[in-house]
Every structure is written in structure tokens, then in C-alpha cells.
Amino acid sequence: MGQALAREDHRKGELLMCGIVGYVGFRSAPDILMEGLRRLEYRGYDSSGLAVVESGSLHLRRCVGKINELGKALAEEPLIGSVGIGHTRWATHGKPTEENAHPHRDCSGKLVVVHNGIIENYRDLRNGLIDRGHTMASETDTEVIAHLIEECYRNDLLEAVRECLGKLEGVYALVTLHADHPETLVIARSGPPLVVGLGEGEMFVASDIPAVLHHTRRFIYLDDGQIGVVGADSVQIVDGDGKRVEPDPVTISWDPIMAEKGGYRHFMQKEIHEQPEALADTIRGRYFDNEEGIALDELDLSDSMISGLDRCVLLACGTSWHAGLVGQFLIEELARIPTTVDYGSEFRYRNPVVGDRTLAIAITQSGETADTLAAIRECREKGATVLSICNVVGSMVTRESDGVIYTHAGPEIGVASTKAFTTQLACLVLLAIYLGRRRNVLDPARAQELIDRLMAIPHQIEQIIDLDESIEQMAGHYYKHTNFLYLGRGIHFPIALEGALKLKEISYIHAEGYPAGEMKHGPIALIDENMPVVFLAPRDSVYEKVLGNLEEVKARGGIVIAVADHRDEFLLEKADHLITIPQTDPLLTPILATVPLQLFAYHVAVLKGTDVDQPRNLAKSVTVE
């Protein structure tokens, strides 16, 4: 298959939320699998199941609904065994039923498969299998994989899987278990992530590290096109041609407790409160008192390459795209490089102007976002240098980048991104200073001033979090409203977009972010006494213009919630609610202004009774397009 096919596959598919766990070892596989599936609940799912080898036979339990339903089924009919696979499914092909839940079996009943992704040619494959006498028990695309492996199987499961994959079109992360090979799992990846956790006399497989982080911190990331055989004491990996590949394990520094709620009601609440520590970890060790100012050891860029840059392209999706918009202001202001920001999902559908003097910067929490991956591959093909800002060590984006700036935010479980976003902003500040100094366009004193202010940000966020109770009370006034408008100018327009996104994705209230100066070109028609308008109003170069927009809202009876770094008479008089954040450099204020908007969205969602950590229809990481 190789990179070319992987590149093409990333261009296809749809939203993916499923979770995979596998275990080979000496302990109770059902217990390990159930624990792992519970740790993947944040991904979103509508059914679940697991399969275990016991006395040379495969035994399955599958249920519709929450993991607790699967737990009840196991309590009624326990499974015993030390090798097994589990899965949480979000319906794509076929509605949520027990028959459509994973794992899926072949006709013999000896083989089961769990799968994340989309098999695009499954209808043709399915029809061919039926014509050849196979009986299909589900409506899913995954089941055809089990039957294809069955046809290819001649006592060598690895070779059967490899032969089967050559017939698939689409993206997949899959794990296969066969009763004739009761001590191994065969795994494969092309698109969605899959990792192997390395233990002592036991091995773990998962679609996401938090599923098995309590058992090991050493992981192997499977690359696109790779296939592996996982036993209790060994991992053998081959490429699509069957050639042996030596894996390069990475050690995850996250404390497993960080992936738990730690006494907070929701992961999102915990992660909002973790931001001071996360930002301190992001900044730590990356600055020093000399003329350079910034040490980004992960980057190995020559002076001639940096000085010769004629543009930067920031590539991202969702919340990371909002970070990119802030990054555009920072890089142009501090490094004087023309910069554009593109959605990863749209970038390659035109013929972008990218060359060997372009710096492409991918921004992604997971490092596995399919659209962002496809975009940086497009840039690389056109000769650009590729950097990434990412949270997950060893993820696909980082492996395909010329340099990486890790955010060091730790695991982010809540679907709505919080600490990943603010740490991305901090990394963009560091990168902009780094580029500005290396290009000799940023004064050393100005660089040091920004570094000093950045070092103070974690403590300032602690001060904002102290406002949590008052913001919760404020949310009580607004959670029944059905529409919100978020307005900001300049570098705070992206924060308006981010604030609106946070509110709508977890509370299901319609919210729109807009440049404040554009309000009179359309959105002003929406303003009435039922429309809360959130203003980003720090005292910066466009403050007076923001006040003019605020006056226009009040003149039409609108409700004003203002986020500002001061308490002047005008705001105290005009704003229905004023949230005051600490003062910092205007280029850093977006980091601080983000936090009260996160808290507000969180409390509104809690008051509305929505599922804060697992919003409907959303995935933490969109690993297919």
C-alpha cells in the first residue's frame, strides 16, 4: 500500500468516534478490556462488545447502549480468558443494534475483527462474498473484513490479513483474533491511530493511549500501511509488502492519574483548571536570558532557511484553526512573514501556492487529524518545510514533520478542547518570537518583555479560575437563551470564534463568532432584548472601536457580557455583566480571555443538563475525513 495509498485514503470517509482495546497476557482479558473501554467512553459510542478466547473457542458479548449494559451481560454470563479484543462503536454503516456491534465474526466462528474507519468498497465486497456463499449477520462494512480474511486464511493469520488489506479501499485500524492462534492478535493501520502498549509478559492494543495508560507508559505507534503480530512477549511489525520493520517505542510522560477526573464533575472542568500547570509545562525550559531569547530544541532550522522564508501557512481544523488565526497575528507582527491560515479539510481542494520557501505549520492536539495530515503531505509534495504543534508524542503528524513543538498539555479527555488550545497559543507565541529573533526583525528587549509576560500567564490564569463561582452565577442568567453573538476585533476575533464554538458544541445553543467591525454588515439585524452579545474588550489599539460596537448593541436593547482587562466607567455602566481578567501584553491577552469563555460555556452546559464530556455527534479526534 505505502504512503501514496495512505495519502489518498485520508481524503475519504466520515466522522469517526469508535474505540479499540486488545489484550494478550496472563491476567483476565475481560477485566482489562472492560476497564479500557470505560476509559474510551469520552470518544462517544452507541454500542459495545468484546470477544475472548476460552478453551480454543471464541466467545462474544455485545450490547447496545452504555458500557454498563455490557457489564451486566458479562455479570450474567461471565467470560474467562487471557486474550481478547473489545470495541465501542458509533454507527456509520447500519443503525445501533447488537448485530451491528463489534466484534464481527466470519462464517467459521473462529475469527473476529474490530475496526475503526470506513471501508468504501464494502458493498461490492459484500455482494461478492454473498455470491461466494458467505452469510452476513450485520449491515456493517466491518463484517466484510472478517469474511475476506476467512477466504485468505491458510493457517497464517498475518499473511491472511495482509492479503485481505490489498482488497480494501478506505481507512482502517483493525485488530483480529483467531481461535487457532489463541496467544496472538494481528493488527493493522491505514488512517485511524492504533498503538501497542508494552508490558512485562503482557501486551496491550488501543486506539487511544488513555485506554491502557494505567498498565504501561511504553508505546509503539503503528504507521500507515503497517501490520503487526502481538504476543504476550513480543511484537512483530511488517510493512504492506511483508518486510520486517523495527519499531521505535516511545515513553509517555503523562501521570495516569491525569487521565482521571480527580474529583471534578467532568473532564472538561478538570482540564480547564489544569491550564496553569499545562501552560507552565509548555513554557518551561524554552526561554533564556540572551539575545536569542527562545530555545526550541525540537526545531532544526538553518538560518538561511529561516531568512529565506517568503510565507507561512498554518493548517488546522476546529479549535486548532482558531489557534492558527491568532498565530497569524503573532507571526506577522513578530517575525514579519506573510501568513495565511487554512482549514486542513479545504486546503488541498484548490491548487495552493506552496514552495521551498514556505513554512507549513500543522496545529493538532492529537497529531492524527486526517485532514491536517493530508494538508501537510500536500505541502511536503510541493517542497515546503513542515513543522507541527502537537500534544501527542510520536503521533503521525509529528513523524511526518521536519520539526515539532510539543505542547506538553498532558491527556485531554473532554471532547471540547480547553488546555490544548491555550497551550497551542503559548507555542505560537514562542515560535513567533523564535522566528523574529532568528530573522533579526524582533528587538531583543521586546522579545524579553514578551517572554517575561508569558512566564506570568500561568499565575494569571489561576486568578481567572478564582472567578469560577461568579461566572457560574452569571451562567444562571443566560442558560435558557437560544442564541448568542460573540464579537472581537483584531487578535481577539479568533477568541470570539472559539468562545462561540465552546458554547454551541457542549450546550447545543446556537452561537456565532464575528468580527466586531462586521456587525453592522448583517448580524446587527439579530440584536434585540433577547440576544446576549459577548464582547472581547481589552484595552488595546482597537478598544475605542469596540466601544462603538458595544454602544450600537445597547442602543438596540441587546444584552452585553464584556470580557475586559480593566473596569472603566463606560464598561461598568453599559455592560450587563463584566468579567475582568488580569492585564498582560496585548499579544498575550487572547490566552487569558479564552478561559472565562470556557468556564461560561461549561456552566451553561451543566445547567442545561447536556453531556459535557461527550457532546452529541462529536469526536475527540477526527481520524478520517
Coordinates of C-alpha atoms in Angstrom, one line a residue:
M1 CA 0.0 0.0 0.0
G2 CA 2.6 2.6 1.1
Q3 CA 2.4 6.3 1.6
A4 CA 0.7 7.1 -1.6
L5 CA -2.3 5.0 -0.8
A6 CA -2.3 6.3 2.8
R7 CA -2.4 9.8 1.5
E8 CA -5.3 9.1 -0.8
D9 CA -7.2 7.2 1.9
H10 CA -7.0 10.2 4.2
R11 CA -9.1 12.1 1.7
K12 CA -12.1 9.9 2.2
G13 CA -14.5 8.8 4.9
E14 CA -16.5 10.5 7.6
L15 CA -16.6 11.3 11.3
L16 CA -15.1 8.6 13.5
M17 CA -15.6 8.0 17.2
C18 CA -15.1 4.3 17.8
G19 CA -12.6 2.9 20.3
I20 CA -10.5 -0.3 20.3
V21 CA -8.8 -2.2 23.1
G22 CA -6.9 -5.5 22.9
Y23 CA -5.0 -7.6 25.4
V24 CA -2.6 -10.6 25.4
G25 CA -1.1 -11.7 28.7
F26 CA -1.7 -13.6 31.9
R27 CA -4.5 -11.6 33.5
S28 CA -8.3 -11.7 33.0
A29 CA -8.8 -10.3 29.5
P30 CA -12.5 -9.3 30.1
D31 CA -11.5 -7.2 33.1
I32 CA -8.7 -5.4 31.2
L33 CA -10.9 -4.9 28.1
M34 CA -13.8 -3.5 30.1
E35 CA -11.5 -1.1 32.0
G36 CA -10.1 0.1 28.7
L37 CA -13.5 0.5 27.1
R38 CA -14.6 2.6 30.0
R39 CA -11.6 4.8 29.6
L40 CA -12.6 5.4 26.0
E41 CA -16.1 6.4 26.7
Y42 CA -15.3 10.0 26.1
R43 CA -14.9 9.2 22.4
G44 CA -18.6 8.7 22.0
Y45 CA -20.4 5.4 21.1
D46 CA -23.8 3.8 20.9
S47 CA -22.8 0.1 21.4
S48 CA -20.0 -2.1 22.6
G49 CA -18.7 -5.6 22.7
L50 CA -15.8 -7.9 23.3
A51 CA -14.5 -11.3 22.4
V52 CA -12.3 -13.7 24.4
V53 CA -10.5 -17.0 23.5
E54 CA -11.5 -19.6 26.0
S55 CA -10.6 -23.4 25.7
G56 CA -9.9 -23.0 22.0
S57 CA -13.1 -21.3 21.2
L58 CA -14.2 -17.6 20.7
H59 CA -16.9 -16.2 22.9
L60 CA -18.6 -12.8 22.4
R61 CA -20.7 -10.4 24.3
R62 CA -22.3 -7.4 22.6
C63 CA -24.8 -4.8 23.7
V64 CA -26.5 -1.6 22.6
G65 CA -26.1 1.4 24.9
K66 CA -23.6 2.3 27.6
I67 CA -20.7 0.2 28.8
N68 CA -22.7 -0.6 31.9
E69 CA -25.1 -2.7 29.7
L70 CA -22.1 -4.8 28.5
G71 CA -21.0 -5.1 32.2
K72 CA -24.5 -6.5 33.1
A73 CA -24.3 -9.0 30.3
L74 CA -20.9 -10.2 31.5
A75 CA -22.1 -10.5 35.0
E76 CA -24.9 -12.8 33.9
E77 CA -22.7 -14.8 31.5
P78 CA -19.0 -14.4 32.5
L79 CA -16.2 -14.9 30.1
I80 CA -12.8 -16.4 31.0
G81 CA -9.6 -16.0 29.1
S82 CA -6.3 -14.1 28.9
V83 CA -6.5 -12.9 25.2
G84 CA -9.3 -10.8 23.8
I85 CA -10.4 -7.7 22.0
G86 CA -13.1 -5.0 22.7
H87 CA -14.7 -2.2 20.9
T88 CA -17.0 0.8 21.3
R89 CA -19.0 1.7 18.1
W90 CA -20.5 4.8 16.8
A91 CA -22.9 3.9 14.0
T92 CA -21.8 4.6 10.4
H93 CA -23.0 1.6 8.3
G94 CA -26.1 0.2 10.0
K95 CA -28.1 1.5 13.0
P96 CA -27.2 0.7 16.6
T97 CA -28.1 -2.9 17.1
E98 CA -26.5 -5.9 18.8
E99 CA -25.9 -7.5 15.4
N100 CA -24.1 -4.4 14.1
A101 CA -21.9 -4.1 17.3
H102 CA -18.3 -5.2 17.1
P103 CA -16.5 -7.7 17.2
H104 CA -17.7 -9.3 14.0
R105 CA -17.3 -12.9 13.1
D106 CA -16.6 -14.9 10.0
C107 CA -18.7 -17.9 8.9
S108 CA -16.5 -20.4 10.8
G109 CA -16.9 -18.6 14.1
K110 CA -13.2 -18.9 14.6
L111 CA -12.3 -15.4 13.6
V112 CA -13.3 -12.0 15.0
V113 CA -12.4 -8.4 13.9
V114 CA -12.8 -5.0 15.5
H115 CA -12.4 -2.0 13.2
N116 CA -12.3 1.8 13.2
G117 CA -12.7 3.6 9.9
I118 CA -14.7 3.3 6.7
I119 CA -14.4 0.6 4.0
E120 CA -15.6 2.5 0.9
N121 CA -15.9 -0.5 -1.4
Y122 CA -17.7 -2.7 1.1
R123 CA -20.9 -3.0 -1.0
D124 CA -19.0 -4.6 -3.9
L125 CA -17.0 -6.7 -1.5
R126 CA -20.2 -7.8 0.4
N127 CA -22.0 -8.7 -2.8
G128 CA -19.1 -10.8 -4.0
L129 CA -18.9 -12.6 -0.6
I130 CA -22.6 -13.4 -0.6
D131 CA -22.3 -14.7 -4.2
R132 CA -19.5 -17.0 -3.0
G133 CA -21.7 -18.4 -0.2
H134 CA -20.9 -16.3 2.8
T135 CA -23.7 -15.4 5.2
M136 CA -23.7 -11.8 6.5
A137 CA -25.1 -11.2 10.0
S138 CA -24.9 -7.4 10.1
E139 CA -25.3 -4.2 8.0
T140 CA -21.7 -3.1 8.7
D141 CA -18.7 -2.5 6.4
T142 CA -16.5 -4.2 9.1
E143 CA -18.0 -7.6 8.7
V144 CA -16.7 -7.9 5.2
I145 CA -13.2 -7.8 6.6
A146 CA -13.8 -10.9 8.7
H147 CA -15.1 -12.8 5.7
L148 CA -12.3 -11.7 3.4
I149 CA -9.7 -12.8 6.0
E150 CA -11.5 -16.1 6.2
E151 CA -11.2 -16.6 2.5
C152 CA -7.5 -15.7 2.6
Y153 CA -6.7 -17.8 5.6
R154 CA -4.4 -20.8 5.1
N155 CA -3.1 -21.3 8.7
D156 CA -1.1 -18.0 8.6
L157 CA -3.2 -15.2 10.1
L158 CA -0.7 -12.4 9.4
E159 CA -0.5 -13.3 5.7
A160 CA -4.3 -13.6 5.5
V161 CA -4.7 -10.1 6.9
R162 CA -2.1 -8.7 4.6
E163 CA -3.8 -10.3 1.6
C164 CA -7.2 -9.0 2.7
L165 CA -6.0 -5.5 3.1
G166 CA -5.0 -5.3 -0.5
K167 CA -8.7 -5.7 -1.4
L168 CA -9.9 -2.8 0.8
E169 CA -10.5 0.8 -0.2
G170 CA -10.8 3.2 2.6
V171 CA -9.3 3.8 6.1
Y172 CA -8.9 1.4 8.9
A173 CA -7.4 0.5 12.2
L174 CA -8.2 -3.1 13.0
V175 CA -7.4 -6.0 15.4
T176 CA -8.0 -9.6 14.5
L177 CA -8.3 -12.6 16.9
H178 CA -8.4 -16.3 15.7
A179 CA -9.2 -19.3 17.8
D180 CA -6.5 -21.3 16.0
H181 CA -3.9 -18.7 17.2
P182 CA -5.1 -18.1 20.8
E183 CA -2.0 -16.3 22.0
T184 CA -1.7 -13.5 19.4
L185 CA -3.5 -10.6 17.9
V186 CA -3.0 -9.3 14.4
I187 CA -3.3 -5.6 14.0
A188 CA -3.2 -3.2 11.0
R189 CA -3.5 0.5 10.3
S190 CA -4.1 2.9 7.4
G191 CA -5.5 6.1 8.7
P192 CA -7.1 5.9 12.2
P193 CA -4.5 5.6 15.1
L194 CA -3.5 2.3 16.7
V195 CA -0.9 1.8 19.4
V196 CA 0.7 -1.1 21.2
G197 CA 1.4 -0.8 24.9
L198 CA 4.4 -2.8 26.0
G199 CA 4.2 -4.7 29.3
E200 CA 6.1 -7.4 31.1
G201 CA 4.7 -10.7 29.9
E202 CA 1.6 -8.9 28.5
M203 CA 0.8 -6.5 25.7
F204 CA -2.0 -4.0 25.1
V205 CA -3.5 -2.6 21.9
A206 CA -5.6 0.5 21.8
S207 CA -6.9 3.2 19.6
D208 CA -6.0 5.8 22.2
I209 CA -3.3 5.8 24.9
P210 CA -5.6 6.6 27.9
A211 CA -7.3 3.2 27.4
V212 CA -4.3 1.4 28.8
L213 CA -2.1 4.1 30.4
H214 CA -2.7 2.6 33.8
H215 CA -0.8 -0.5 32.7
T216 CA 2.2 0.9 30.8
R217 CA 3.8 4.1 29.6
R218 CA 5.8 2.5 26.8
F219 CA 4.1 2.5 23.4
I220 CA 4.7 1.7 19.8
Y221 CA 2.7 3.7 17.3
L222 CA 1.7 1.8 14.2
D223 CA 2.4 3.7 11.0
D224 CA 0.1 3.7 8.0
G225 CA 0.4 0.5 5.9
Q226 CA 1.9 -1.5 8.8
I227 CA 0.7 -4.8 10.1
G228 CA 1.7 -6.4 13.4
V229 CA 1.5 -9.6 15.3
V230 CA 1.2 -9.0 19.1
G231 CA 2.0 -11.8 21.6
A232 CA 2.4 -11.7 25.3
D233 CA 6.2 -11.3 25.0
S234 CA 6.8 -9.9 21.5
V235 CA 5.6 -7.5 18.8
Q236 CA 6.5 -8.2 15.2
I237 CA 5.7 -5.5 12.7
V238 CA 5.9 -5.7 8.9
D239 CA 5.0 -3.2 6.1
G240 CA 2.5 -3.8 3.4
D241 CA 5.0 -5.9 1.4
G242 CA 5.7 -8.2 4.3
K243 CA 9.1 -6.7 5.1
R244 CA 10.1 -6.6 8.7
V245 CA 10.1 -3.2 10.4
E246 CA 11.9 -2.4 13.7
P247 CA 9.5 -0.4 15.9
D248 CA 10.7 2.7 17.8
P249 CA 8.9 2.7 21.2
V250 CA 8.2 6.0 22.9
T251 CA 7.7 6.6 26.6
I252 CA 4.7 8.7 27.6
S253 CA 5.3 11.1 30.5
W254 CA 1.7 11.5 31.5
D255 CA 0.8 10.5 35.0
P256 CA -2.1 8.0 34.7
I257 CA -4.0 10.0 37.3
M258 CA -4.0 12.9 34.9
A259 CA -6.4 10.9 32.7
E260 CA -8.9 10.6 35.5
K261 CA -11.4 13.1 36.7
G262 CA -9.6 13.6 40.0
G263 CA -12.7 14.7 41.9
Y264 CA -14.0 17.1 39.3
R265 CA -17.5 16.6 38.0
H266 CA -16.4 16.4 34.3
F267 CA -13.1 16.0 32.4
M268 CA -13.7 19.4 30.8
Q269 CA -13.9 21.1 34.2
K270 CA -10.7 19.4 35.3
E271 CA -8.9 20.4 32.1
I272 CA -9.9 24.0 32.4
H273 CA -8.5 24.0 35.9
E274 CA -5.3 22.3 34.8
Q275 CA -4.4 25.1 32.4
P276 CA -2.0 26.9 34.8
E277 CA 0.1 23.8 35.2
A278 CA -0.2 22.8 31.5
L279 CA 1.0 26.3 30.4
A280 CA 3.9 26.2 32.8
D281 CA 4.9 22.9 31.3
T282 CA 4.6 24.3 27.8
I283 CA 6.8 27.3 28.6
R284 CA 9.3 25.7 30.9
G285 CA 12.8 25.2 29.5
R286 CA 12.1 27.1 26.3
Y287 CA 13.5 30.6 27.2
F288 CA 16.7 32.1 28.4
D289 CA 18.2 35.5 29.0
N290 CA 20.3 36.3 26.0
E291 CA 19.8 37.8 22.6
E292 CA 18.1 34.8 21.1
G293 CA 15.5 34.5 23.9
I294 CA 13.9 31.3 22.8
A295 CA 15.2 27.7 22.8
L296 CA 13.1 25.4 20.7
D297 CA 15.4 22.3 20.6
E298 CA 12.8 20.3 18.7
L299 CA 13.4 22.5 15.7
D300 CA 16.5 22.2 13.5
L301 CA 16.1 25.0 11.0
S302 CA 19.0 26.7 9.4
D303 CA 19.5 30.5 9.4
S304 CA 19.4 30.6 5.6
M305 CA 16.2 28.6 5.5
I306 CA 14.5 30.9 8.1
S307 CA 15.8 34.1 6.5
G308 CA 14.7 32.9 3.0
L309 CA 11.1 32.2 4.0
D310 CA 8.5 34.1 1.9
R311 CA 5.4 32.9 3.6
C312 CA 3.9 30.7 6.4
V313 CA 0.9 28.5 6.1
L314 CA -0.9 27.5 9.2
L315 CA -3.0 24.3 8.8
A316 CA -5.6 23.1 11.3
C317 CA -9.2 22.1 12.0
G318 CA -11.8 23.2 14.6
T319 CA -10.4 24.8 17.7
S320 CA -6.8 24.4 16.4
W321 CA -7.8 26.5 13.4
H322 CA -8.8 29.3 15.8
A323 CA -5.3 29.0 17.4
G324 CA -3.9 29.3 13.9
L325 CA -5.8 32.6 13.4
V326 CA -4.1 34.0 16.5
G327 CA -0.8 32.6 15.2
Q328 CA -1.3 34.6 12.0
F329 CA -1.3 37.8 14.0
L330 CA 1.7 36.7 16.1
I331 CA 3.9 35.6 13.2
E332 CA 3.2 38.6 11.0
E333 CA 3.7 41.0 13.9
L334 CA 6.8 39.5 15.5
A335 CA 8.5 37.7 12.5
R336 CA 7.3 39.8 9.6
I337 CA 6.5 36.8 7.5
P338 CA 3.3 36.9 5.4
T339 CA 1.0 34.2 6.9
T340 CA -2.2 32.5 5.9
V341 CA -4.5 30.1 7.8
D342 CA -6.2 27.3 6.1
Y343 CA -8.7 24.6 7.1
G344 CA -6.9 21.3 6.6
S345 CA -10.1 19.9 5.2
E346 CA -10.2 22.6 2.4
F347 CA -6.5 23.2 1.7
R348 CA -5.9 20.5 -0.9
Y349 CA -9.1 21.1 -2.9
R350 CA -7.5 24.1 -4.6
N351 CA -4.0 24.3 -6.0
P352 CA -2.3 26.1 -3.1
V353 CA 0.7 28.3 -3.8
V354 CA 3.4 26.5 -1.7
G355 CA 7.1 26.0 -2.5
D356 CA 10.5 25.5 -1.0
R357 CA 10.4 29.0 0.7
T358 CA 7.2 28.1 2.5
L359 CA 7.0 27.1 6.2
A360 CA 3.9 24.9 6.7
I361 CA 2.8 24.7 10.4
A362 CA 0.3 22.0 11.4
I363 CA -1.6 22.6 14.6
T364 CA -3.3 19.5 16.1
Q365 CA -3.9 18.2 19.6
S366 CA -3.9 14.5 18.7
G367 CA -1.5 14.5 15.8
E368 CA -3.8 12.1 14.0
T369 CA -6.4 14.5 12.4
A370 CA -6.8 13.2 8.9
D371 CA -7.5 16.5 7.2
T372 CA -4.4 18.2 8.7
L373 CA -2.3 15.2 7.8
A374 CA -3.4 15.3 4.2
A375 CA -2.7 19.1 4.1
I376 CA 0.9 18.8 5.3
R377 CA 1.5 15.9 2.9
E378 CA 0.3 18.3 0.1
C379 CA 2.8 20.9 1.3
R380 CA 5.6 18.4 1.5
E381 CA 5.0 17.3 -2.0
K382 CA 5.3 20.9 -3.1
G383 CA 8.7 21.3 -1.3
A384 CA 7.6 23.2 1.8
T385 CA 9.3 22.7 5.2
V386 CA 6.8 21.2 7.7
L387 CA 6.6 22.0 11.4
S388 CA 3.9 20.8 13.8
I389 CA 2.5 22.0 17.1
C390 CA 1.1 18.9 18.8
N391 CA 0.3 17.3 22.1
V392 CA 0.9 13.6 21.5
V393 CA 4.5 12.4 21.2
G394 CA 5.1 10.1 18.3
S395 CA 1.8 10.7 16.6
M396 CA 1.5 10.6 12.8
V397 CA 1.8 14.4 12.2
T398 CA 4.9 14.6 14.4
R399 CA 6.5 11.7 12.5
E400 CA 5.9 13.4 9.2
S401 CA 7.2 16.8 10.3
D402 CA 10.7 18.3 9.9
G403 CA 10.3 19.7 13.4
V404 CA 7.9 19.6 16.3
I405 CA 6.9 21.9 19.2
Y406 CA 5.1 19.8 21.8
T407 CA 2.5 21.5 23.9
H408 CA 3.1 19.2 26.9
A409 CA -0.6 19.7 27.9
G410 CA -1.0 16.1 29.1
P411 CA -4.0 14.0 28.2
E412 CA -7.1 15.9 27.2
I413 CA -10.1 13.7 27.5
G414 CA -13.0 16.2 27.2
V415 CA -14.2 16.5 23.6
A416 CA -14.3 20.3 23.8
S417 CA -10.7 21.4 23.7
T418 CA -9.5 23.7 26.5
K419 CA -5.9 23.3 27.7
A420 CA -4.9 22.0 24.3
F421 CA -6.0 25.4 22.8
T422 CA -4.3 27.7 25.3
T423 CA -1.0 25.7 25.2
Q424 CA -1.2 25.9 21.4
L425 CA -1.4 29.7 21.7
A426 CA 1.6 29.7 24.0
C427 CA 3.6 27.6 21.5
L428 CA 2.7 30.0 18.7
V429 CA 4.0 32.9 20.8
L430 CA 7.2 31.0 21.4
L431 CA 7.5 30.2 17.7
A432 CA 6.8 33.8 16.6
I433 CA 9.5 35.1 19.0
Y434 CA 11.9 32.4 17.8
L435 CA 11.4 33.3 14.1
G436 CA 11.5 37.0 14.8
R437 CA 14.8 36.8 16.6
R438 CA 16.4 34.4 14.0
R439 CA 15.3 36.8 11.2
N440 CA 16.7 39.8 13.2
V441 CA 13.4 41.7 12.9
L442 CA 12.4 41.5 16.5
D443 CA 14.2 43.7 19.0
P444 CA 15.9 41.6 21.9
A445 CA 14.3 43.8 24.5
R446 CA 10.8 43.3 23.0
A447 CA 11.4 39.6 22.9
Q448 CA 12.4 39.5 26.5
E449 CA 9.4 41.6 27.5
L450 CA 7.1 39.1 25.8
I451 CA 8.9 36.2 27.5
D452 CA 8.6 37.8 30.9
R453 CA 4.9 38.4 30.4
L454 CA 4.4 34.8 29.1
M455 CA 6.0 33.4 32.2
A456 CA 3.4 35.2 34.3
I457 CA 0.5 33.8 32.3
P458 CA 0.0 30.6 34.4
H459 CA -0.4 32.5 37.6
Q460 CA -2.8 35.0 35.9
I461 CA -5.0 32.1 34.7
E462 CA -5.2 30.9 38.3
Q463 CA -6.6 34.3 39.1
I464 CA -9.2 33.9 36.4
I465 CA -10.2 30.4 37.7
D466 CA -10.8 32.0 41.0
L467 CA -13.7 33.8 39.3
D468 CA -15.3 30.4 38.6
E469 CA -18.2 30.8 41.1
S470 CA -19.2 34.2 39.9
I471 CA -19.1 33.0 36.3
E472 CA -21.3 30.1 37.3
Q473 CA -23.8 32.5 38.8
M474 CA -23.7 34.6 35.6
A475 CA -24.4 31.5 33.6
G476 CA -27.6 31.0 35.6
H477 CA -28.9 34.2 34.0
Y478 CA -28.3 33.0 30.4
Y479 CA -28.6 29.3 30.1
K480 CA -32.2 29.5 28.8
H481 CA -31.3 31.8 25.9
T482 CA -31.3 30.2 22.5
N483 CA -28.9 32.5 20.6
F484 CA -25.6 34.2 21.4
L485 CA -23.3 36.5 19.5
Y486 CA -19.6 36.7 20.2
L487 CA -17.7 39.8 19.0
G488 CA -14.0 40.7 18.9
R489 CA -11.6 42.8 16.9
G490 CA -8.1 42.1 15.7
I491 CA -6.3 39.3 17.5
H492 CA -9.4 38.8 19.6
F493 CA -11.7 37.9 16.7
P494 CA -10.4 34.3 16.8
I495 CA -11.2 34.2 20.5
A496 CA -14.8 35.2 19.7
L497 CA -15.0 32.3 17.3
E498 CA -13.6 30.0 19.9
G499 CA -16.0 31.2 22.6
A500 CA -18.9 30.7 20.3
L501 CA -17.7 27.2 19.4
K502 CA -17.3 26.1 23.0
L503 CA -20.9 27.2 23.8
K504 CA -22.6 25.6 20.9
E505 CA -20.6 22.3 21.0
I506 CA -21.4 21.5 24.6
S507 CA -24.6 23.3 25.4
Y508 CA -26.3 23.0 21.9
I509 CA -27.1 26.7 22.0
H510 CA -26.7 28.4 18.7
A511 CA -23.8 30.9 18.9
E512 CA -21.9 32.8 16.3
G513 CA -18.5 34.4 16.4
Y514 CA -18.0 37.6 14.3
P515 CA -15.5 40.4 13.8
A516 CA -17.0 43.3 15.8
G517 CA -16.4 45.7 12.9
E518 CA -18.5 43.5 10.6
M519 CA -21.5 43.5 13.0
K520 CA -23.2 46.3 11.0
H521 CA -22.9 44.3 7.8
G522 CA -25.5 41.8 8.8
P523 CA -25.5 40.5 12.4
I524 CA -26.9 43.8 13.8
A525 CA -30.3 42.7 12.4
L526 CA -30.3 40.0 15.1
I527 CA -29.9 42.3 18.0
D528 CA -32.9 42.7 20.4
E529 CA -33.6 42.4 24.1
N530 CA -33.3 38.5 23.9
M531 CA -29.8 38.4 22.3
P532 CA -26.8 38.2 24.7
V533 CA -23.7 39.6 23.0
V534 CA -20.3 38.7 24.4
F535 CA -17.7 41.4 23.7
L536 CA -13.9 40.8 23.9
A537 CA -12.9 44.3 25.1
P538 CA -9.4 44.5 26.4
R539 CA -7.8 48.0 26.4
D540 CA -5.7 47.6 23.2
S541 CA -5.3 49.6 20.0
V542 CA -8.9 48.9 18.8
Y543 CA -10.6 49.3 22.2
E544 CA -12.3 52.6 21.2
K545 CA -13.7 50.9 18.1
V546 CA -15.0 48.0 20.2
L547 CA -16.8 50.5 22.5
G548 CA -18.5 51.9 19.4
N549 CA -19.8 48.5 18.5
L550 CA -20.9 47.9 22.1
E551 CA -22.9 51.2 22.0
E552 CA -24.7 50.0 18.9
V553 CA -25.8 46.8 20.7
K554 CA -27.0 48.7 23.7
A555 CA -28.9 51.2 21.5
R556 CA -30.9 48.2 20.1
G557 CA -31.7 46.7 23.5
G558 CA -29.1 44.0 23.4
I559 CA -27.7 42.3 26.4
V560 CA -23.9 42.8 26.8
I561 CA -21.4 40.5 28.5
A562 CA -18.0 42.0 28.4
V563 CA -14.6 40.4 29.0
A564 CA -12.0 43.1 29.7
D565 CA -8.7 43.7 31.4
H566 CA -9.9 46.8 33.2
R567 CA -13.0 48.3 34.8
D568 CA -13.6 51.7 33.4
E569 CA -16.8 53.7 33.9
F570 CA -18.1 53.1 30.4
L571 CA -18.0 49.3 30.7
L572 CA -19.4 49.4 34.3
E573 CA -22.3 51.4 33.0
K574 CA -23.0 49.7 29.7
A575 CA -22.2 46.0 30.4
D576 CA -24.9 43.8 31.9
H577 CA -22.1 41.6 33.2
L578 CA -18.4 42.4 33.2
I579 CA -15.7 39.7 33.6
T580 CA -12.3 41.3 34.5
I581 CA -9.1 39.4 33.6
P582 CA -5.6 40.4 34.5
Q583 CA -3.6 42.7 32.3
T584 CA -0.8 41.5 30.1
D585 CA 0.8 42.3 26.7
P586 CA -1.9 42.7 24.1
L587 CA -0.4 39.8 22.1
L588 CA -0.9 37.5 25.0
T589 CA -4.3 38.7 26.2
P590 CA -6.0 36.1 23.9
I591 CA -4.7 33.3 26.2
L592 CA -6.3 34.9 29.2
A593 CA -9.5 35.9 27.5
T594 CA -10.2 32.3 26.5
V595 CA -10.5 31.0 30.0
P596 CA -13.6 32.8 31.2
L597 CA -15.4 31.9 27.9
Q598 CA -14.5 28.2 28.6
L599 CA -15.9 28.5 32.2
F600 CA -19.1 30.2 31.0
A601 CA -19.8 27.6 28.3
Y602 CA -19.1 24.8 30.8
H603 CA -21.5 26.1 33.4
V604 CA -24.2 26.9 30.8
A605 CA -24.0 23.3 29.6
V606 CA -24.1 21.9 33.1
L607 CA -27.2 24.0 33.8
K608 CA -28.8 22.7 30.6
G609 CA -28.0 19.1 31.6
T610 CA -26.1 18.2 28.5
D611 CA -23.4 15.5 28.3
V612 CA -20.4 17.9 28.7
D613 CA -17.6 15.4 28.1
Q614 CA -19.4 13.6 25.2
P615 CA -21.4 16.1 23.2
R616 CA -23.7 14.5 20.7
N617 CA -22.3 13.8 17.2
L618 CA -18.8 14.9 18.1
A619 CA -15.5 13.1 18.4
K620 CA -12.3 14.0 20.2
S621 CA -10.2 13.2 17.3
V622 CA -11.5 13.1 13.7
T623 CA -9.2 10.5 12.2
V624 CA -10.9 10.2 8.9
E625 CA -12.3 13.0 6.7

